[in-house]
Coordinates of C-alpha atoms and ligand atoms in Angstrom, one line a residue:
X1 CA 36.4 -19.7 92.4
X2 CA 35.9 -23.4 91.8
X3 CA 37.5 -24.3 95.0
X4 CA 36.6 -28.0 95.2
X5 CA 34.9 -29.0 98.4
X6 CA 37.8 -29.6 100.6
X7 CA 35.4 -30.8 103.3
X8 CA 32.4 -32.9 102.8
X9 CA 29.8 -30.6 104.3
X10 CA 30.8 -30.5 107.9
X11 CA 28.1 -29.7 110.4
X12 CA 27.4 -26.1 111.4
X13 CA 29.3 -26.3 114.7
X14 CA 32.3 -28.1 113.2
X15 CA 35.5 -26.1 113.2
X16 CA 36.1 -27.6 109.8
X17 CA 33.0 -25.6 108.7
X18 CA 34.8 -22.4 107.9
X19 CA 37.1 -22.3 105.0
X20 CA 40.8 -22.2 105.7
X21 CA 42.7 -19.2 104.5
X22 CA 39.9 -16.8 105.2
X23 CA 37.8 -17.7 102.1
X24 CA 34.2 -17.8 102.9
X25 CA 32.2 -20.9 102.2
X26 CA 28.5 -20.9 101.9
X27 CA 26.3 -23.5 103.5
X28 CA 25.5 -26.2 100.9
X29 CA 22.1 -27.7 100.7
X30 CA 21.4 -31.2 101.9
X31 CA 22.5 -33.7 99.3
X32 CA 25.1 -31.4 97.8
X33 CA 28.3 -32.7 99.4
X34 CA 31.4 -33.7 97.5
X35 CA 30.3 -37.3 97.6
X36 CA 26.9 -36.4 96.1
X37 CA 28.7 -34.5 93.3
X38 CA 30.9 -37.5 92.6
X39 CA 27.8 -39.7 92.6
X40 CA 26.1 -37.4 90.1
X41 CA 29.1 -37.4 87.8
X42 CA 29.1 -41.2 87.8
X43 CA 25.3 -41.5 87.2
X44 CA 25.7 -41.3 83.5
X45 CA 23.5 -38.2 83.4
X46 CA 24.3 -35.8 80.5
X47 CA 25.8 -32.9 82.4
X48 CA 26.8 -30.8 79.5
X49 CA 23.6 -31.1 77.5
X50 CA 25.7 -32.2 74.5
X51 CA 25.1 -36.0 74.8
X52 CA 28.8 -36.7 75.2
X53 CA 29.9 -34.7 72.2
X54 CA 32.9 -32.4 72.5
X55 CA 32.8 -29.2 70.6
X56 CA 35.1 -26.4 69.7
X57 CA 33.9 -23.2 71.4
X58 CA 34.4 -19.8 70.0
X59 CA 34.8 -16.7 72.2
X60 CA 31.4 -15.5 71.0
X61 CA 29.8 -18.8 71.9
X62 CA 31.4 -18.8 75.3
X63 CA 30.1 -15.3 76.1
X64 CA 26.5 -16.4 75.5
X65 CA 26.6 -19.0 78.3
X66 CA 26.7 -16.6 81.2
X67 CA 23.6 -17.4 83.3
X68 CA 23.3 -19.6 86.3
X69 CA 21.3 -22.3 84.4
X70 CA 23.5 -22.0 81.4
X71 CA 27.0 -21.2 82.6
X72 CA 30.2 -22.1 80.7
X73 CA 33.7 -21.3 82.0
X74 CA 37.0 -21.7 80.3
X75 CA 40.0 -22.9 82.3
X76 CA 43.3 -23.3 80.5
X77 CA 41.7 -23.5 77.2
X78 CA 39.0 -26.1 78.2
X79 CA 35.4 -25.1 78.4
X80 CA 33.2 -26.6 81.2
X81 CA 29.4 -26.3 81.6
X82 CA 29.4 -25.6 85.4
X83 CA 25.7 -25.1 85.8
X84 CA 25.1 -28.6 87.2
X85 CA 28.0 -28.0 89.7
X86 CA 26.6 -24.6 91.0
X87 CA 24.9 -26.0 94.1
X88 CA 27.9 -28.2 94.9
X89 CA 30.4 -25.4 94.9
X90 CA 31.6 -24.7 98.5
X91 CA 32.5 -21.1 97.5
X92 CA 28.9 -20.5 96.4
X93 CA 27.2 -19.8 93.1
X94 CA 28.1 -16.1 93.0
X95 CA 31.8 -16.9 93.2
X96 CA 31.4 -19.3 90.3
X97 CA 29.3 -16.7 88.3
X98 CA 32.2 -14.3 88.4
X99 CA 33.7 -16.3 85.6
X100 CA 30.5 -17.0 83.7
X101 CA 30.9 -17.0 80.0
X102 CA 34.6 -16.1 80.2
X103 CA 38.1 -17.3 80.8
X104 CA 38.2 -18.1 84.5
X105 CA 41.8 -19.3 84.5
X106 CA 43.2 -16.3 86.4
X107 CA 40.4 -16.3 89.0
X108 CA 40.8 -20.0 89.5
X109 CA 44.5 -19.8 90.0
X110 CA 44.1 -17.0 92.5
X111 CA 42.0 -19.2 94.8
X112 CA 43.2 -22.7 94.4
X113 CA 45.4 -23.6 91.5
X114 CA 46.0 -27.0 93.2
X115 CA 42.4 -28.1 92.8
X116 CA 42.1 -31.0 90.4
X117 CA 39.3 -29.5 88.4
X118 CA 40.0 -31.7 85.4
X119 CA 38.9 -34.7 87.4
X120 CA 36.1 -33.0 89.3
X121 CA 34.6 -31.4 86.2
X122 CA 35.4 -34.1 83.6
X123 CA 31.7 -34.8 83.0
X124 CA 31.1 -31.1 82.5
X125 CA 33.6 -30.7 79.7
X126 CA 32.0 -29.0 76.7
X127 CA 35.2 -28.9 74.6
X128 CA 38.1 -26.7 73.7
X129 CA 38.4 -23.1 72.8
X130 CA 38.4 -22.9 69.0
X131 CA 39.9 -19.5 68.6
X132 CA 43.0 -18.4 70.3
X133 CA 43.1 -14.9 71.6
X134 CA 45.3 -12.5 69.6
X135 CA 49.0 -13.0 70.0
X136 CA 50.8 -10.3 71.7
X137 CA 52.5 -8.2 69.0
X138 CA 56.0 -9.4 70.0
X139 CA 55.2 -13.1 70.0
X140 CA 56.8 -14.9 67.0
X141 CA 54.5 -17.7 66.2
X142 CA 56.6 -18.7 63.1
X143 CA 59.4 -19.5 65.5
X144 CA 57.3 -22.0 67.3
X145 CA 58.9 -25.4 66.7
X146 CA 57.6 -28.8 67.5
X147 CA 60.4 -31.2 67.1
X148 CA 58.1 -34.2 67.5
X149 CA 59.4 -37.6 68.3
X150 CA 63.1 -38.0 69.2
X151 CA 63.8 -41.6 70.1
X152 CA 65.9 -41.6 73.4
X153 CA 67.2 -45.1 72.7
X154 CA 67.9 -46.8 69.5
X155 CA 64.6 -47.5 68.0
X156 CA 63.8 -49.9 65.1
X157 CA 61.1 -49.2 62.7
X158 CA 58.9 -51.9 64.3
X159 CA 59.4 -50.4 67.7
X160 CA 58.7 -46.9 66.4
X161 CA 55.4 -48.2 65.0
X162 CA 54.6 -49.8 68.3
X163 CA 55.6 -46.7 70.2
X164 CA 53.0 -44.4 71.9
X165 CA 51.2 -42.1 69.6
X166 CA 52.9 -38.7 69.2
X167 CA 51.8 -36.0 71.6
X168 CA 50.4 -32.8 70.2
X169 CA 50.4 -29.4 71.9
X170 CA 48.5 -26.2 72.0
X171 CA 48.7 -22.9 73.8
X172 CA 46.3 -20.3 75.2
X173 CA 46.9 -17.0 76.7
X174 CA 45.4 -14.2 78.7
X175 CA 46.9 -10.8 79.2
X176 CA 49.4 -12.0 81.6
X177 CA 49.7 -15.8 81.1
X178 CA 50.6 -18.1 78.3
X179 CA 49.7 -21.7 79.0
X180 CA 51.3 -24.5 76.9
X181 CA 49.3 -27.7 77.0
X182 CA 51.0 -31.0 75.9
X183 CA 48.5 -33.7 75.1
X184 CA 50.4 -37.0 75.8
X185 CA 47.4 -39.3 75.7
X186 CA 49.1 -41.2 78.5
X187 CA 47.7 -41.7 82.0
X188 CA 49.8 -41.0 85.1
X189 CA 52.3 -38.5 83.6
X190 CA 54.1 -37.1 86.6
X191 CA 57.0 -34.8 87.4
X192 CA 59.6 -37.4 86.5
X193 CA 58.2 -37.6 83.0
X194 CA 58.4 -33.9 82.3
X195 CA 61.6 -31.8 82.0
X196 CA 61.1 -28.1 81.6
X197 CA 63.8 -25.6 80.8
X198 CA 63.5 -21.9 80.2
X199 CA 66.5 -20.0 79.1
X200 CA 66.5 -16.5 77.7
X201 CA 64.2 -16.5 74.7
X202 CA 63.6 -20.2 74.5
X203 CA 61.2 -22.5 76.4
X204 CA 61.7 -26.2 76.1
X205 CA 59.5 -29.0 77.5
X206 CA 60.5 -32.6 77.1
X207 CA 58.1 -35.3 77.9
X208 CA 59.4 -38.8 78.4
X209 CA 57.0 -41.6 77.6
X210 CA 58.2 -45.2 77.6
X211 CA 61.3 -45.2 75.4
X212 CA 60.6 -41.9 73.7
X213 CA 61.2 -38.4 74.4
X214 CA 59.1 -35.6 72.9
X215 CA 60.3 -32.1 72.6
X216 CA 58.3 -29.0 72.5
X217 CA 60.5 -26.0 71.8
X218 CA 59.0 -22.6 71.7
X219 CA 61.0 -19.5 70.8
X220 CA 60.0 -16.5 72.9
X221 CA 60.4 -12.9 71.9
X222 CA 60.9 -11.5 75.4
X223 CA 61.5 -12.6 79.0
X224 CA 58.8 -14.5 80.7
X225 CA 58.3 -15.5 84.3
X226 CA 57.9 -19.2 84.8
X227 CA 54.9 -20.5 86.6
X228 CA 54.2 -24.1 85.9
X229 CA 50.6 -23.8 86.8
X230 CA 48.8 -26.5 88.5
X231 CA 51.0 -28.3 91.0
X232 CA 53.3 -31.1 90.0
X233 CA 52.5 -34.3 91.8
X234 CA 54.7 -37.4 92.1
X235 CA 53.6 -40.8 93.3
X236 CA 55.1 -41.7 96.7
X237 CA 55.0 -45.1 98.3
X238 CA 53.7 -45.6 101.9
X239 CA 56.6 -47.2 103.8
X240 CA 55.3 -47.0 107.3
X241 CA 52.3 -45.9 109.4
X242 CA 52.7 -45.6 113.2
X243 CA 50.1 -44.8 115.8
X244 CA 50.9 -41.5 117.6
X245 CA 47.7 -41.0 119.6
X246 CA 44.3 -42.8 119.5
X247 CA 43.4 -41.0 116.2
X248 CA 46.6 -39.5 114.8
X249 CA 49.3 -41.4 112.9
X250 CA 52.8 -40.8 111.6
X251 CA 52.8 -41.6 107.9
X252 CA 56.2 -42.1 106.1
X253 CA 56.2 -41.8 102.3
X254 CA 59.1 -42.6 100.1
X255 CA 59.8 -40.2 97.2
X256 CA 60.5 -41.6 93.8
X257 CA 64.2 -42.1 93.1
X258 CA 64.4 -39.4 90.5
X259 CA 62.8 -36.8 92.8
X260 CA 64.6 -34.4 95.0
X261 CA 62.2 -32.6 97.3
X262 CA 62.7 -31.1 100.7
X263 CA 59.7 -29.3 101.9
X264 CA 60.8 -25.9 103.4
X265 CA 60.1 -25.1 107.0
X266 CA 56.5 -23.8 107.5
X267 CA 55.3 -25.0 104.1
X268 CA 52.7 -27.7 103.3
X269 CA 52.0 -30.0 100.3
X270 CA 48.8 -31.5 98.9
X271 CA 48.2 -35.2 99.0
X272 CA 46.0 -36.6 96.3
X273 CA 44.1 -39.8 96.2
X274 CA 41.5 -41.2 93.8
X275 CA 38.3 -41.6 95.8
X276 CA 35.6 -43.4 93.9
X277 CA 37.3 -42.5 90.7
X278 CA 37.7 -38.8 91.4
X279 CA 41.1 -37.3 92.3
X280 CA 40.7 -35.6 95.7
X281 CA 43.3 -33.3 97.1
X282 CA 43.9 -32.0 100.7
X283 CA 46.8 -30.1 102.3
X284 CA 49.1 -31.5 104.9
X285 CA 52.2 -30.2 106.6
X286 CA 55.3 -32.5 106.6
X287 CA 57.0 -33.0 109.9
X288 CA 60.3 -34.6 110.9
X289 CA 60.4 -38.3 111.9
X290 CA 60.5 -37.2 115.5
X291 CA 60.4 -33.9 117.4
X292 CA 64.2 -33.7 117.6
X293 CA 66.6 -35.9 115.7
X294 CA 68.3 -36.9 119.0
X295 CA 65.1 -38.7 120.0
X296 CA 65.4 -41.2 117.2
X297 CA 68.4 -42.4 115.2
X298 CA 67.9 -41.0 111.7
X299 CA 68.0 -44.4 110.1
X300 CA 66.4 -43.1 106.9
X301 CA 68.1 -40.5 104.8
X302 CA 66.4 -37.1 104.3
X303 CA 65.2 -36.1 100.9
X304 CA 64.0 -39.6 100.3
X305 CA 61.3 -39.9 102.9
X306 CA 58.6 -37.4 103.9
X307 CA 56.7 -37.6 107.1
X308 CA 53.2 -36.5 108.0
X309 CA 51.3 -36.5 111.3
X310 CA 47.7 -37.0 110.2
X311 CA 44.5 -37.1 112.3
X312 CA 42.0 -39.7 111.0
X313 CA 38.4 -38.4 111.2
X314 CA 36.1 -41.4 111.0
X315 CA 33.4 -39.3 109.4
X316 CA 35.9 -37.4 107.2
X317 CA 36.1 -37.6 103.5
X318 CA 39.8 -38.0 102.8
X319 CA 41.5 -39.3 106.0
X320 CA 39.7 -42.6 106.2
X321 CA 40.9 -43.3 102.7
X322 CA 44.4 -42.4 103.7
X323 CA 44.1 -44.7 106.6
X324 CA 43.1 -47.5 104.3
X325 CA 46.4 -47.4 102.5
X326 CA 48.5 -50.4 102.9
X327 CA 52.3 -50.4 103.1
X328 CA 53.5 -50.3 99.5
X329 CA 50.5 -48.4 98.2
X330 CA 50.9 -45.0 96.5
X331 CA 49.7 -41.5 97.2
X332 CA 50.5 -38.4 95.1
X333 CA 52.4 -35.6 96.7
X334 CA 52.5 -32.1 95.3
X335 CA 55.2 -29.5 95.4
X336 CA 55.4 -27.4 98.5
X337 CA 53.4 -24.2 99.1
X338 CA 53.0 -21.7 101.9
X339 CA 53.9 -18.2 102.9
X340 CA 56.1 -18.7 105.9
X341 CA 59.5 -17.2 105.2
X342 CA 62.4 -18.6 107.1
X343 CA 64.1 -15.2 107.5
X344 CA 61.2 -14.4 109.9
X345 CA 63.3 -16.4 112.4
X346 CA 66.6 -14.6 111.8
X347 CA 67.9 -12.8 114.9
X348 CA 64.9 -13.9 116.9
X349 CA 65.0 -13.8 120.6
X350 CA 61.6 -15.1 121.7
X351 CA 59.6 -17.6 119.7
X352 CA 56.0 -18.3 120.9
X353 CA 54.1 -21.2 119.3
X354 CA 50.3 -21.4 119.7
X355 CA 49.1 -24.7 118.3
X356 CA 45.8 -26.5 118.5
X357 CA 45.3 -30.1 117.6
X358 CA 47.1 -31.0 114.4
X359 CA 47.9 -27.3 114.1
X360 CA 51.0 -28.6 115.9
X361 CA 52.4 -29.9 112.6
X362 CA 54.0 -26.7 111.2
X363 CA 55.5 -26.0 114.6
X364 CA 57.6 -29.2 114.4
X365 CA 60.0 -28.0 111.8
X366 CA 59.9 -24.4 113.0
X367 CA 60.8 -25.5 116.5
X368 CA 63.5 -27.8 115.2
X369 CA 65.0 -25.2 112.9
X370 CA 64.9 -22.4 115.5
X371 CA 66.6 -24.4 118.2
X372 CA 69.3 -25.6 115.8
X373 CA 70.0 -22.6 113.6
X374 CA 69.2 -19.4 115.4
X375 CA 72.0 -18.4 117.8
X376 CA 70.2 -15.4 119.0
X377 CA 67.3 -17.5 120.3
X378 CA 66.7 -17.2 124.0
X379 CA 63.3 -18.8 124.5
X380 CA 60.9 -21.0 122.6
X381 CA 57.5 -21.5 124.3
X382 CA 54.8 -23.8 123.0
X383 CA 51.2 -23.5 124.2
X384 CA 49.5 -26.6 123.0
X385 CA 45.7 -26.7 123.0
X386 CA 43.9 -30.0 122.9
X387 CA 40.7 -31.5 123.9
X388 CA 42.0 -34.2 126.3
X389 CA 45.4 -35.6 127.4
X390 CA 45.0 -38.5 125.0
X391 CA 44.9 -36.0 122.1
X392 CA 48.3 -34.5 122.8
X393 CA 50.7 -35.4 120.0
X394 CA 54.3 -36.3 121.0
X395 CA 53.7 -35.3 124.6
X396 CA 56.6 -37.3 126.0
X397 CA 58.9 -36.0 123.4
X398 CA 57.9 -32.4 124.1
X399 CA 58.4 -33.0 127.8
X400 CA 61.8 -34.5 127.2
X401 CA 62.8 -31.6 125.0
X402 CA 61.8 -29.1 127.7
X403 CA 63.9 -31.1 130.2
X404 CA 66.9 -31.3 128.0
X405 CA 66.9 -27.8 126.5
X406 CA 66.6 -24.9 128.9
X407 CA 65.4 -22.6 126.0
X408 CA 62.3 -24.7 125.4
X409 CA 59.1 -24.6 127.5
X410 CA 55.8 -26.4 126.9
X411 CA 52.4 -25.8 128.4
X412 CA 49.3 -27.9 127.7
X413 CA 45.8 -26.4 127.7
X414 CA 42.9 -28.8 127.6
X415 CA 39.4 -27.9 126.5
X416 CA 37.7 -31.1 127.7
X417 CA 39.9 -32.5 130.4
X418 CA 39.0 -35.2 132.9
X419 CA 38.6 -34.2 136.5
X420 CA 42.2 -35.4 137.2
X421 CA 43.7 -32.7 135.0
X422 CA 45.4 -30.1 137.2
X423 CA 46.9 -28.1 134.3
X424 CA 45.4 -25.2 132.3
X425 CA 41.9 -25.5 130.9
X426 CA 39.7 -23.8 128.3
X427 CA 40.0 -22.3 124.9
X428 CA 42.4 -19.7 123.8
X429 CA 41.8 -16.5 125.8
X430 CA 43.3 -13.1 126.4
X431 CA 44.1 -14.1 130.0
X432 CA 46.0 -17.2 128.9
X433 CA 47.9 -15.3 126.3
X434 CA 48.9 -12.3 128.3
X435 CA 50.3 -14.6 131.0
X436 CA 52.1 -16.7 128.4
X437 CA 53.5 -14.1 126.0
X438 CA 56.0 -12.3 128.2
X439 CA 58.5 -10.6 126.0
X440 CA 62.0 -10.2 127.4
X441 CA 62.2 -6.5 126.8
X442 CA 60.3 -3.9 124.7
X443 CA 62.9 -4.1 122.0
X444 CA 63.4 -7.9 121.9
X445 CA 62.7 -9.6 118.5
X446 CA 59.6 -11.7 118.9
X447 CA 57.6 -14.0 116.6
X448 CA 54.3 -15.7 117.5
X449 CA 53.2 -18.6 115.3
X450 CA 49.6 -19.7 115.3
X451 CA 47.9 -22.7 113.9
X452 CA 44.8 -24.8 114.5
X453 CA 41.1 -24.9 113.7
X454 CA 40.0 -21.7 111.9
X455 CA 38.0 -20.2 114.9
X456 CA 41.1 -20.8 117.1
X457 CA 43.4 -19.0 114.6
X458 CA 41.0 -16.1 114.0
X459 CA 40.3 -15.6 117.7
X460 CA 44.0 -15.9 118.5
X461 CA 44.9 -13.3 115.8
X462 CA 42.4 -10.8 117.2
X463 CA 43.6 -11.3 120.8
X464 CA 47.3 -10.8 119.7
X465 CA 46.4 -7.6 118.0
X466 CA 44.6 -6.5 121.1
X467 CA 47.7 -7.3 123.1
X468 CA 49.6 -4.9 120.8
X469 CA 51.7 -7.4 118.9
X470 CA 52.4 -6.0 115.5
X471 CA 51.6 -7.8 112.2
X472 CA 55.3 -8.6 111.7
X473 CA 55.4 -10.3 115.0
X474 CA 52.6 -12.8 114.1
X475 CA 52.5 -15.6 111.6
X476 CA 49.3 -17.7 111.2
X477 CA 49.5 -20.9 109.2
X478 CA 46.6 -21.3 106.8
X479 CA 46.1 -22.9 103.4
Ligands
FAD526 P1 36.5 -33.7 106.3 O1 35.6 -34.5 105.4 O2 37.0 -32.4 105.9 O3 35.8 -33.6 107.7 C1 36.4 -32.9 108.7 C2 35.6 -32.9 110.0 O4 34.2 -32.6 109.7 C3 35.6 -34.3 110.7 O5 35.4 -34.0 112.0 C4 34.3 -34.9 110.2 O6 34.0 -35.9 111.1 C5 33.4 -33.7 110.1 N1 32.3 -34.0 109.1 C6 32.5 -34.4 107.9 N2 31.3 -34.5 107.2 C7 30.4 -34.1 108.1 C8 29.0 -33.9 108.1 N3 28.2 -34.2 107.0 N4 28.4 -33.4 109.2 C9 29.1 -33.1 110.3 N5 30.4 -33.2 110.4 C10 31.0 -33.7 109.3 N6 45.6 -32.2 109.1 C11 46.5 -33.2 109.6 O7 46.0 -34.1 110.2 N7 47.8 -33.0 109.5 C12 48.4 -32.0 108.9 O8 49.6 -32.0 108.8 C13 47.5 -31.0 108.3 N8 48.1 -30.0 107.6 C14 47.2 -29.0 107.1 C15 47.8 -28.0 106.4 C16 47.0 -27.0 105.9 C17 47.6 -25.8 105.2 C18 45.6 -27.1 106.1 C19 44.7 -26.0 105.5 C20 45.0 -28.2 106.7 C21 45.8 -29.2 107.2 N9 45.3 -30.3 107.8 C22 46.1 -31.2 108.4 C23 43.9 -30.6 107.7 C24 43.6 -31.5 106.5 O9 43.8 -30.7 105.3 C25 42.1 -31.9 106.4 O10 41.3 -30.8 106.5 C26 41.8 -33.0 107.4 O11 42.7 -34.1 107.2 C27 40.3 -33.5 107.3 O12 40.1 -34.1 106.1 P2 38.9 -35.1 105.9 O13 38.6 -35.0 104.4 O14 39.3 -36.5 106.4 O15 37.7 -34.6 106.7
NAD527 P1 40.5 -30.4 117.7 O1 39.1 -30.4 117.4 O2 41.1 -31.6 118.4 O3 40.7 -29.1 118.7 C1 42.0 -28.8 119.3 C2 41.8 -27.6 120.1 O4 41.5 -26.4 119.2 C3 40.7 -27.6 121.1 O5 41.0 -28.3 122.2 C4 40.5 -26.1 121.3 O6 41.4 -25.6 122.3 C5 40.8 -25.5 120.0 N1 39.5 -25.2 119.3 C6 38.7 -26.1 118.7 N2 37.6 -25.5 118.3 C7 37.7 -24.2 118.7 C8 36.8 -23.1 118.6 N3 35.6 -23.1 118.0 N4 37.2 -21.9 119.1 C9 38.4 -21.8 119.8 N5 39.2 -22.9 119.9 C10 38.9 -24.0 119.4 O7 41.4 -29.9 116.5 P2 41.8 -30.8 115.3 O8 40.7 -31.8 114.9 O9 43.2 -31.4 115.5 O10 41.9 -29.8 114.1 C11 43.1 -29.1 113.8 C12 42.8 -28.0 112.8 O11 44.1 -27.4 112.4 C13 42.1 -28.5 111.5 O12 41.1 -27.6 111.2 C14 43.2 -28.3 110.5 O13 42.7 -28.0 109.2 C15 44.1 -27.2 111.0 N6 45.5 -27.3 110.5 C16 45.9 -26.2 109.7 C17 47.1 -26.2 109.3 C18 47.6 -25.1 108.4 O14 46.8 -24.2 108.1 N7 48.8 -25.0 108.1 C19 48.0 -27.3 109.6 C20 47.6 -28.3 110.4 C21 46.3 -28.3 110.8

């Protein structure tokens, strides 16, 4: 639930229309796009019905607000009146109603824990939960210690007085989840400012603000599994932006000096930008700086820079804002996510990549990794679907790679070619696939990766099943 509109009401025929990851979206009424919602939140209208007051909400009170026109939902201890948001919710009203009058944290996390609901719903905030649910019987509250302010550097009395006000903390829990919230009263706290350690029966979170470090130290009575819910974001600086096709650019972002982040093969991250005052988040798949390192001297060290191939949609919501960024500007980058497992490539003999448009992006690292690290690999074939020749990303690099490495073959298929195009045409089809996907032998280990617009991926999956490829032999990239 509460999946923030990741697309601003694309038209019915747009491939962006259908939710990624198989979630269904419902058609939103005219005037109910993400932009319309942001406008409403900025209009000064009282969206909670409480005239700006924040209240403490008891569980009994929360339960009463369980109707469409009076719907409160608790997420991580904060209660929102989501009734005004109902018609703007891309997942539909029913989806939102599943959490009406209750704690929707688990439901929310199941769908999109990366969604920045705090920003999206800030005008709907009713207040905080007043009563904590019962402690589990083996939770020792008396051992909970807040060590308060520990100056990191030598601090004089004056400095201490001038220092930031002490954070406070609180915690909430459901049957399976304990959430510890630290209120720092500081803007822009990011990953660099928070150090979290969990050892045996102690959980320790240190928050560094200016010259101070604040320690929350909680003693636990039994083992817990860590899940730092909500993704961590760090601000990265745009260092270069290069045209790759008429509408697709290679963005290079620099990670902060204190961050070590290498996005695993096949995973994506979320980029976050404030758009008219609201933090908006969209997923993107990091690539390498070129298809193969030999095509470009790696002048920039890895782990410091992160590259994205991003198509700019003039009528899109997020990408025109990304395109507006100047060198030196910042964009927030989340931790990686994704369900591709690198061991899927182990002992592989034939790797088939079916990519459409920017669905090419996850293939870049997969291709690179497979050719470099999988000795058993005999063939990698990429079938790359685009509208026109001008849309093909890194065409000459792909052709060079095919020329240089006998194991690699590429085939371009165009859905809207000019009359000069003599290559393959059309959309993904059983005929194209059965000709392309020739396995070496009945027993050879094969993997087919698939990524592109949702209808492309869905149709492709069905065709592959009809061609008798097993589930284990297919990986589709989705959010
Ligand atoms: P949107 O606002 O979502 O619009 C998308 C399309 O709909 C555009 O064609 C736009 O013109 C059209 N549209 C918008 N509003 C309307 C309207 N009212 N009526 C009709 N049409 C409309 N993309 C990349 O470029 N590179 C990547 O590496 C990448 N990785 C991804 C990884 C994952 C896991 C997923 C799920 C997606 C990835 N994407 C990637 C896609 C990306 O997340 C965005 O969906 C994409 O950038 C479009 O965002 P947008 O807000 O600019 O466009
Ligand atoms: P596009 O509009 O340029 O289309 C590229 C090709 O996709 C077309 O030539 C056609 O062959 C195929 N295609 C398009 N619509 C189709 C349909 N209805 N049925 C069958 N085939 C169709 O593509 P684009 O604008 O580059 O969009 C790329 C898509 O890939 C986006 O939807 C993006 O969200 C998705 N993507 C997903 C991931 C991921 O999930 N990991 C990563 C990157 C991109």
